[in-house]
Structures are given as C-alpha cells and as structure tokens.
Amino acid sequence: MRLQSRFNEVKDRLVSYGPCQFPTLGFVVDQFLRVESFVPETFWFLFLEHKKDDGRAVFTWKRTRLFDQETCFALYAKCVQEPTVRIVSVRSRPKEKWRPLPLTTVELQTCCAKFLRMSPDTIMSVAEGLYNQGFISYPRTETDQFDKNMDLMGTVTKLTQFQLLAAYAQRLVNGEFRWPRNGKNNDKAHPPIHPVAPGNNLTGDAKRVYEFVTRRFLACCSDNAKGQATEVDAEMA
C-alpha cells in the first residue's frame, strides 16, 4: 500500500512482495533465457543390445555421443566388420530402495497429480469425502511420522479385508510388518494420512485415491525394497 501511494505505475494495482519471490523470479527468468538461447545440434551414437529368451541387456556407449556423422559411421562400420563382443568386467552388488515416508497432504497432492492425473482441488475434495465417510484419516496434515502409541498393526489387520490388497496386508500380519520411518515434520495435530477402514465398495476417483493411500501406507509398513545391481563392461571392435 505504501508503494501504491508513491508510484503511479502501481496505483490501484496489487503489489506482491516476499523475500523469496525475487530470487525465485531470477531462477525462472534464467531458465527461460537458457531455453530461448539454446541451439539444437544433431548428434549420433552407437547402440548395443543383447537379447535372450528371458530378457535383454542394453549397453550404453561410454563416449555417449558424437557430433560428427562420418566419424560415428566409421566406428559403426568397424563394429559390423568385427561383431564379436568381449565382456571385460562384471560388477554386482546388493542394492536397496528406501520405503516411502508416511503420507502428508503435499505428498498426497503431488503423487496423485503425477500418477492419477488429478488436479489438486479434485484430490482434496475426494480425500475429504473419504474422510467424512470414515475410510481414511484427516487428509490435511504436514506430519510424516506416526505416534508410537498408534495401533498400526491393527490397521494393517483391517486391510486384510480390502480385497485388492488383502494378500499383501496378510504378509505384513504374518511377520513382514516394519514400523514406518520417521520424517522430520510433526504438527502435533493430526497423524499422517492413512486408511482406517476397508474400501471395497468405492468407485471412480474415490476408489483411486483410497487405493493410493492404502498402497502408500502398506509400503510404509514394509521393509525396504531389496535387489541386485549388476554392471557389465563390454568391448566391440
């Protein structure tokens, strides 16, 4: 309001000010200028793939790409003349992927927008409807840690009645249950978003949002994903 009274350019207009807005605007403008000034350039690369009945292995060229077509074609021709591939090294190691943190409002909106292609307003409207019907907990929370006194195993046991994920919930009941990870936020008002009753008869968007909340909750109560990562170096010509 002080600016409006001093400068005619902003008289009777909304003036928005915040200490984070100016650097953010700088980032936006910088990215815009990068895109505007970018000059695309054609490039070529070699692609190697090994197919078997049980899958395929795709190899990435260590040189990544070349901007000269004739040079790349000459290397390709050499590979065609000497098509035998020699495995140089194989490195294998165990690998884990962290289970997700308990669900907050922002995370609910982000994930449902990404995976379910729903607008934030629609997501919250559907979530509040599920809350009012007693299917999920209060959907407006920034807490990403469960209170130690909560009976999460009891909730998982109820979900053995949710037909779509009953078998997985039963696995947790049978011994695979793990207490969820703790995030850094706790507003001391509401717990993370989680299912409180089976939603077998839900349809449409309500079913989709409920299923996501339930899958996320069961994932939080599971062990980390465990796998094996293998890297293979190969030489050709």
mmCIF file of C-alpha atoms in Angstrom:
data_model
loop_
_atom_site.group_PDB
_atom_site.id
_atom_site.type_symbol
_atom_site.label_atom_id
_atom_site.label_comp_id
_atom_site.label_asym_id
_atom_site.label_seq_id
_atom_site.Cartn_x
_atom_site.Cartn_y
_atom_site.Cartn_z
ATOM 1 C CA MET A 1 0.000 0.000 0.000
ATOM 2 C CA ARG A 2 2.925 2.304 0.658
ATOM 3 C CA LEU A 3 4.273 1.644 -2.855
ATOM 4 C CA GLN A 4 0.843 2.249 -4.372
ATOM 5 C CA SER A 5 0.721 5.725 -2.834
ATOM 6 C CA ARG A 6 4.186 6.652 -4.110
ATOM 7 C CA PHE A 7 4.291 5.274 -7.649
ATOM 8 C CA ASN A 8 1.652 5.888 -10.286
ATOM 9 C CA GLU A 9 2.706 2.753 -12.142
ATOM 10 C CA VAL A 10 1.237 0.542 -9.399
ATOM 11 C CA LYS A 11 -1.641 2.746 -8.293
ATOM 12 C CA ASP A 12 -4.806 0.689 -7.760
ATOM 13 C CA ARG A 13 -2.905 -2.479 -8.642
ATOM 14 C CA LEU A 14 -1.963 -5.456 -6.474
ATOM 15 C CA VAL A 15 1.685 -5.397 -5.409
ATOM 16 C CA SER A 16 3.045 -8.717 -4.194
ATOM 17 C CA TYR A 17 6.237 -8.737 -2.157
ATOM 18 C CA GLY A 18 8.148 -11.511 -0.436
ATOM 19 C CA PRO A 19 11.849 -12.153 0.285
ATOM 20 C CA CYS A 20 11.704 -15.480 -1.593
ATOM 21 C CA GLN A 21 9.981 -14.092 -4.688
ATOM 22 C CA PHE A 22 12.876 -12.138 -6.172
ATOM 23 C CA PRO A 23 15.467 -14.963 -6.240
ATOM 24 C CA THR A 24 12.773 -17.362 -7.447
ATOM 25 C CA LEU A 25 11.890 -14.966 -10.253
ATOM 26 C CA GLY A 26 15.598 -14.861 -11.105
ATOM 27 C CA PHE A 27 15.686 -18.673 -11.429
ATOM 28 C CA VAL A 28 12.610 -18.634 -13.667
ATOM 29 C CA VAL A 29 13.988 -15.898 -15.923
ATOM 30 C CA ASP A 30 17.406 -17.584 -16.116
ATOM 31 C CA GLN A 31 15.842 -20.885 -17.182
ATOM 32 C CA PHE A 32 13.626 -19.083 -19.719
ATOM 33 C CA LEU A 33 16.667 -17.363 -21.255
ATOM 34 C CA ARG A 34 18.562 -20.678 -21.391
ATOM 35 C CA VAL A 35 15.700 -22.280 -23.307
ATOM 36 C CA GLU A 36 15.346 -19.284 -25.628
ATOM 37 C CA SER A 37 19.063 -19.171 -26.465
ATOM 38 C CA PHE A 38 19.511 -22.947 -26.832
ATOM 39 C CA VAL A 39 20.658 -24.037 -30.287
ATOM 40 C CA PRO A 40 19.896 -27.719 -31.012
ATOM 41 C CA GLU A 41 22.639 -29.742 -32.667
ATOM 42 C CA THR A 42 22.286 -33.139 -34.330
ATOM 43 C CA PHE A 43 24.327 -35.972 -32.843
ATOM 44 C CA TRP A 44 24.895 -39.716 -33.442
ATOM 45 C CA PHE A 45 25.649 -42.633 -31.150
ATOM 46 C CA LEU A 46 26.193 -46.400 -31.199
ATOM 47 C CA PHE A 47 23.552 -48.669 -29.686
ATOM 48 C CA LEU A 48 24.291 -52.214 -28.494
ATOM 49 C CA GLU A 49 21.639 -54.627 -27.250
ATOM 50 C CA HIS A 50 21.831 -58.307 -26.298
ATOM 51 C CA LYS A 51 18.557 -60.240 -26.418
ATOM 52 C CA LYS A 52 17.770 -63.553 -24.752
ATOM 53 C CA ASP A 53 14.597 -65.502 -24.102
ATOM 54 C CA ASP A 54 14.460 -64.231 -20.503
ATOM 55 C CA GLY A 55 15.090 -60.556 -21.264
ATOM 56 C CA ARG A 56 17.512 -58.095 -22.822
ATOM 57 C CA ALA A 57 20.576 -56.124 -21.823
ATOM 58 C CA VAL A 58 21.058 -52.614 -23.202
ATOM 59 C CA PHE A 59 24.608 -51.231 -23.202
ATOM 60 C CA THR A 60 25.376 -47.515 -23.041
ATOM 61 C CA TRP A 61 28.246 -46.185 -25.103
ATOM 62 C CA LYS A 62 30.962 -44.702 -22.888
ATOM 63 C CA ARG A 63 31.539 -41.900 -25.402
ATOM 64 C CA THR A 64 27.814 -41.119 -25.130
ATOM 65 C CA ARG A 65 27.519 -39.327 -28.490
ATOM 66 C CA LEU A 66 29.430 -37.812 -31.409
ATOM 67 C CA PHE A 67 28.550 -34.664 -33.322
ATOM 68 C CA ASP A 68 30.294 -35.854 -36.483
ATOM 69 C CA GLN A 69 28.254 -38.323 -38.545
ATOM 70 C CA GLU A 70 31.131 -39.653 -40.657
ATOM 71 C CA THR A 71 33.250 -40.490 -37.617
ATOM 72 C CA CYS A 72 30.367 -42.262 -35.927
ATOM 73 C CA PHE A 73 29.544 -44.184 -39.096
ATOM 74 C CA ALA A 74 33.196 -45.261 -39.453
ATOM 75 C CA LEU A 75 33.126 -46.682 -35.925
ATOM 76 C CA TYR A 76 29.827 -48.404 -36.689
ATOM 77 C CA ALA A 77 31.254 -49.962 -39.844
ATOM 78 C CA LYS A 78 34.196 -51.295 -37.838
ATOM 79 C CA CYS A 79 31.792 -52.927 -35.385
ATOM 80 C CA VAL A 80 29.884 -54.540 -38.258
ATOM 81 C CA GLN A 81 33.150 -55.992 -39.581
ATOM 82 C CA GLU A 82 34.139 -57.312 -36.129
ATOM 83 C CA PRO A 83 30.795 -58.167 -34.481
ATOM 84 C CA THR A 84 32.170 -60.260 -31.607
ATOM 85 C CA VAL A 85 31.639 -58.673 -28.203
ATOM 86 C CA ARG A 86 34.062 -59.379 -25.364
ATOM 87 C CA ILE A 87 32.941 -58.976 -21.756
ATOM 88 C CA VAL A 88 35.634 -57.053 -19.910
ATOM 89 C CA SER A 89 34.245 -56.946 -16.380
ATOM 90 C CA VAL A 90 31.141 -57.747 -14.337
ATOM 91 C CA ARG A 91 30.384 -55.952 -11.066
ATOM 92 C CA SER A 92 27.421 -56.998 -8.937
ATOM 93 C CA ARG A 93 26.311 -55.605 -5.589
ATOM 94 C CA PRO A 94 23.194 -55.665 -3.401
ATOM 95 C CA LYS A 95 21.007 -52.583 -3.664
ATOM 96 C CA GLU A 96 18.184 -51.183 -1.530
ATOM 97 C CA LYS A 97 15.446 -48.657 -2.188
ATOM 98 C CA TRP A 98 14.085 -46.877 0.868
ATOM 99 C CA ARG A 99 10.424 -47.422 1.696
ATOM 100 C CA PRO A 100 8.459 -44.166 1.483
ATOM 101 C CA LEU A 101 7.797 -41.817 4.387
ATOM 102 C CA PRO A 102 4.281 -41.548 5.853
ATOM 103 C CA LEU A 103 1.893 -39.539 3.699
ATOM 104 C CA THR A 104 1.350 -35.779 4.088
ATOM 105 C CA THR A 105 -1.108 -33.508 2.295
ATOM 106 C CA VAL A 106 1.503 -32.080 -0.065
ATOM 107 C CA GLU A 107 2.810 -35.567 -0.899
ATOM 108 C CA LEU A 108 -0.744 -36.804 -1.485
ATOM 109 C CA GLN A 109 -1.388 -33.998 -3.971
ATOM 110 C CA THR A 110 1.985 -34.429 -5.679
ATOM 111 C CA CYS A 111 1.693 -38.192 -6.140
ATOM 112 C CA CYS A 112 -1.970 -38.254 -7.170
ATOM 113 C CA ALA A 113 -1.343 -35.478 -9.692
ATOM 114 C CA LYS A 114 1.605 -37.440 -11.111
ATOM 115 C CA PHE A 115 0.203 -40.977 -11.078
ATOM 116 C CA LEU A 116 -3.573 -40.443 -11.252
ATOM 117 C CA ARG A 117 -3.572 -37.261 -13.378
ATOM 118 C CA MET A 118 -5.906 -35.461 -10.982
ATOM 119 C CA SER A 119 -5.979 -31.757 -10.134
ATOM 120 C CA PRO A 120 -5.062 -30.682 -6.573
ATOM 121 C CA ASP A 121 -8.600 -29.399 -5.935
ATOM 122 C CA THR A 122 -10.151 -32.680 -7.061
ATOM 123 C CA ILE A 123 -7.696 -34.696 -4.961
ATOM 124 C CA MET A 124 -8.522 -32.798 -1.777
ATOM 125 C CA SER A 125 -12.247 -32.882 -2.463
ATOM 126 C CA VAL A 126 -12.146 -36.657 -2.922
ATOM 127 C CA ALA A 127 -9.889 -37.145 0.112
ATOM 128 C CA GLU A 128 -12.183 -35.092 2.352
ATOM 129 C CA GLY A 129 -15.126 -37.148 1.109
ATOM 130 C CA LEU A 130 -13.275 -40.352 2.049
ATOM 131 C CA TYR A 131 -12.512 -38.874 5.475
ATOM 132 C CA ASN A 132 -16.136 -37.925 6.086
ATOM 133 C CA GLN A 133 -17.201 -41.463 5.147
ATOM 134 C CA GLY A 134 -14.691 -42.970 7.587
ATOM 135 C CA PHE A 135 -12.335 -44.576 5.072
ATOM 136 C CA ILE A 136 -9.166 -42.520 5.671
ATOM 137 C CA SER A 137 -7.754 -40.270 8.373
ATOM 138 C CA TYR A 138 -7.915 -36.465 8.236
ATOM 139 C CA PRO A 139 -6.321 -35.503 4.883
ATOM 140 C CA ARG A 140 -4.890 -32.121 5.879
ATOM 141 C CA THR A 141 -1.656 -32.725 7.746
ATOM 142 C CA GLU A 142 2.043 -31.998 7.411
ATOM 143 C CA THR A 143 3.052 -34.753 9.853
ATOM 144 C CA ASP A 144 5.210 -37.506 8.350
ATOM 145 C CA GLN A 145 5.781 -39.627 11.463
ATOM 146 C CA PHE A 146 3.420 -41.955 13.310
ATOM 147 C CA ASP A 147 2.997 -41.724 17.069
ATOM 148 C CA LYS A 148 4.471 -44.788 18.794
ATOM 149 C CA ASN A 149 1.170 -45.367 20.597
ATOM 150 C CA MET A 150 -0.807 -45.872 17.387
ATOM 151 C CA ASP A 151 -2.016 -49.399 16.666
ATOM 152 C CA LEU A 152 -0.697 -49.654 13.117
ATOM 153 C CA MET A 153 -0.754 -53.444 13.182
ATOM 154 C CA GLY A 154 -4.457 -53.255 13.955
ATOM 155 C CA THR A 155 -4.928 -51.051 10.890
ATOM 156 C CA VAL A 156 -2.968 -53.477 8.716
ATOM 157 C CA THR A 157 -5.112 -56.335 10.039
ATOM 158 C CA LYS A 158 -8.268 -54.459 8.971
ATOM 159 C CA LEU A 159 -6.794 -54.116 5.485
ATOM 160 C CA THR A 160 -6.697 -57.898 5.110
ATOM 161 C CA GLN A 161 -10.408 -57.380 4.390
ATOM 162 C CA PHE A 162 -9.627 -54.987 1.497
ATOM 163 C CA GLN A 163 -9.873 -57.418 -1.398
ATOM 164 C CA LEU A 164 -7.445 -55.691 -3.767
ATOM 165 C CA LEU A 165 -4.504 -55.729 -1.324
ATOM 166 C CA ALA A 166 -5.618 -58.407 1.142
ATOM 167 C CA ALA A 167 -2.823 -60.839 0.295
ATOM 168 C CA TYR A 168 -0.115 -58.211 0.775
ATOM 169 C CA ALA A 169 -1.615 -56.977 4.051
ATOM 170 C CA GLN A 170 -1.717 -60.582 5.271
ATOM 171 C CA ARG A 171 2.009 -60.930 4.563
ATOM 172 C CA LEU A 172 2.672 -57.995 6.884
ATOM 173 C CA VAL A 173 0.449 -59.518 9.572
ATOM 174 C CA ASN A 174 2.335 -62.801 9.224
ATOM 175 C CA GLY A 175 5.654 -61.228 10.164
ATOM 176 C CA GLU A 176 6.790 -58.807 7.468
ATOM 177 C CA PHE A 177 5.454 -55.692 9.269
ATOM 178 C CA ARG A 178 8.026 -52.982 9.966
ATOM 179 C CA TRP A 179 7.393 -49.780 11.889
ATOM 180 C CA PRO A 180 7.382 -46.855 9.415
ATOM 181 C CA ARG A 181 10.304 -44.475 9.034
ATOM 182 C CA ASN A 182 10.076 -41.093 10.749
ATOM 183 C CA GLY A 183 10.147 -37.916 8.699
ATOM 184 C CA LYS A 184 11.175 -34.528 10.070
ATOM 185 C CA ASN A 185 7.724 -32.949 10.425
ATOM 186 C CA ASN A 186 5.166 -33.271 13.218
ATOM 187 C CA ASP A 187 2.460 -30.646 13.654
ATOM 188 C CA LYS A 188 1.170 -32.424 16.798
ATOM 189 C CA ALA A 189 -2.368 -32.093 15.432
ATOM 190 C CA HIS A 190 -3.087 -34.921 13.014
ATOM 191 C CA PRO A 191 -1.273 -38.157 12.103
ATOM 192 C CA PRO A 192 -0.070 -38.908 8.563
ATOM 193 C CA ILE A 193 -2.804 -39.776 6.075
ATOM 194 C CA HIS A 194 -3.651 -43.472 6.271
ATOM 195 C CA PRO A 195 -6.606 -45.807 5.710
ATOM 196 C CA VAL A 196 -8.823 -46.599 8.688
ATOM 197 C CA ALA A 197 -11.344 -48.990 7.107
ATOM 198 C CA PRO A 198 -11.511 -51.272 4.039
ATOM 199 C CA GLY A 199 -12.911 -49.538 0.933
ATOM 200 C CA ASN A 200 -14.177 -52.463 -1.099
ATOM 201 C CA ASN A 201 -17.288 -50.745 -2.475
ATOM 202 C CA LEU A 202 -15.689 -47.481 -3.588
ATOM 203 C CA THR A 203 -15.818 -46.453 -7.244
ATOM 204 C CA GLY A 204 -14.352 -43.818 -9.556
ATOM 205 C CA ASP A 205 -11.924 -41.227 -8.189
ATOM 206 C CA ALA A 206 -12.751 -42.209 -4.613
ATOM 207 C CA LYS A 207 -11.528 -45.737 -5.291
ATOM 208 C CA ARG A 208 -8.354 -44.497 -6.992
ATOM 209 C CA VAL A 209 -7.381 -42.096 -4.195
ATOM 210 C CA TYR A 210 -8.236 -44.623 -1.482
ATOM 211 C CA GLU A 211 -6.156 -47.279 -3.228
ATOM 212 C CA PHE A 212 -3.176 -44.925 -3.440
ATOM 213 C CA VAL A 213 -3.432 -44.003 0.258
ATOM 214 C CA THR A 214 -3.665 -47.688 1.171
ATOM 215 C CA ARG A 215 -0.756 -48.744 -1.028
ATOM 216 C CA ARG A 216 1.363 -45.935 0.397
ATOM 217 C CA PHE A 217 0.510 -46.940 3.966
ATOM 218 C CA LEU A 218 1.325 -50.616 3.373
ATOM 219 C CA ALA A 219 4.583 -49.612 1.682
ATOM 220 C CA CYS A 220 5.475 -47.518 4.758
ATOM 221 C CA CYS A 221 4.922 -50.593 6.941
ATOM 222 C CA SER A 222 7.074 -52.822 4.736
ATOM 223 C CA ASP A 223 10.789 -53.484 4.590
ATOM 224 C CA ASN A 224 12.994 -51.617 2.140
ATOM 225 C CA ALA A 225 12.987 -52.938 -1.415
ATOM 226 C CA LYS A 226 15.996 -55.204 -1.914
ATOM 227 C CA GLY A 227 17.567 -56.092 -5.224
ATOM 228 C CA GLN A 228 20.802 -56.713 -7.052
ATOM 229 C CA ALA A 229 22.526 -54.182 -9.291
ATOM 230 C CA THR A 230 24.898 -55.541 -11.933
ATOM 231 C CA GLU A 231 27.132 -53.532 -14.242
ATOM 232 C CA VAL A 232 28.771 -55.170 -17.270
ATOM 233 C CA ASP A 233 31.549 -53.631 -19.361
ATOM 234 C CA ALA A 234 31.829 -54.888 -22.933
ATOM 235 C CA GLU A 235 34.207 -54.180 -25.811
ATOM 236 C CA MET A 236 33.422 -54.410 -29.524
ATOM 237 C CA ALA A 237 35.950 -53.791 -32.301
#
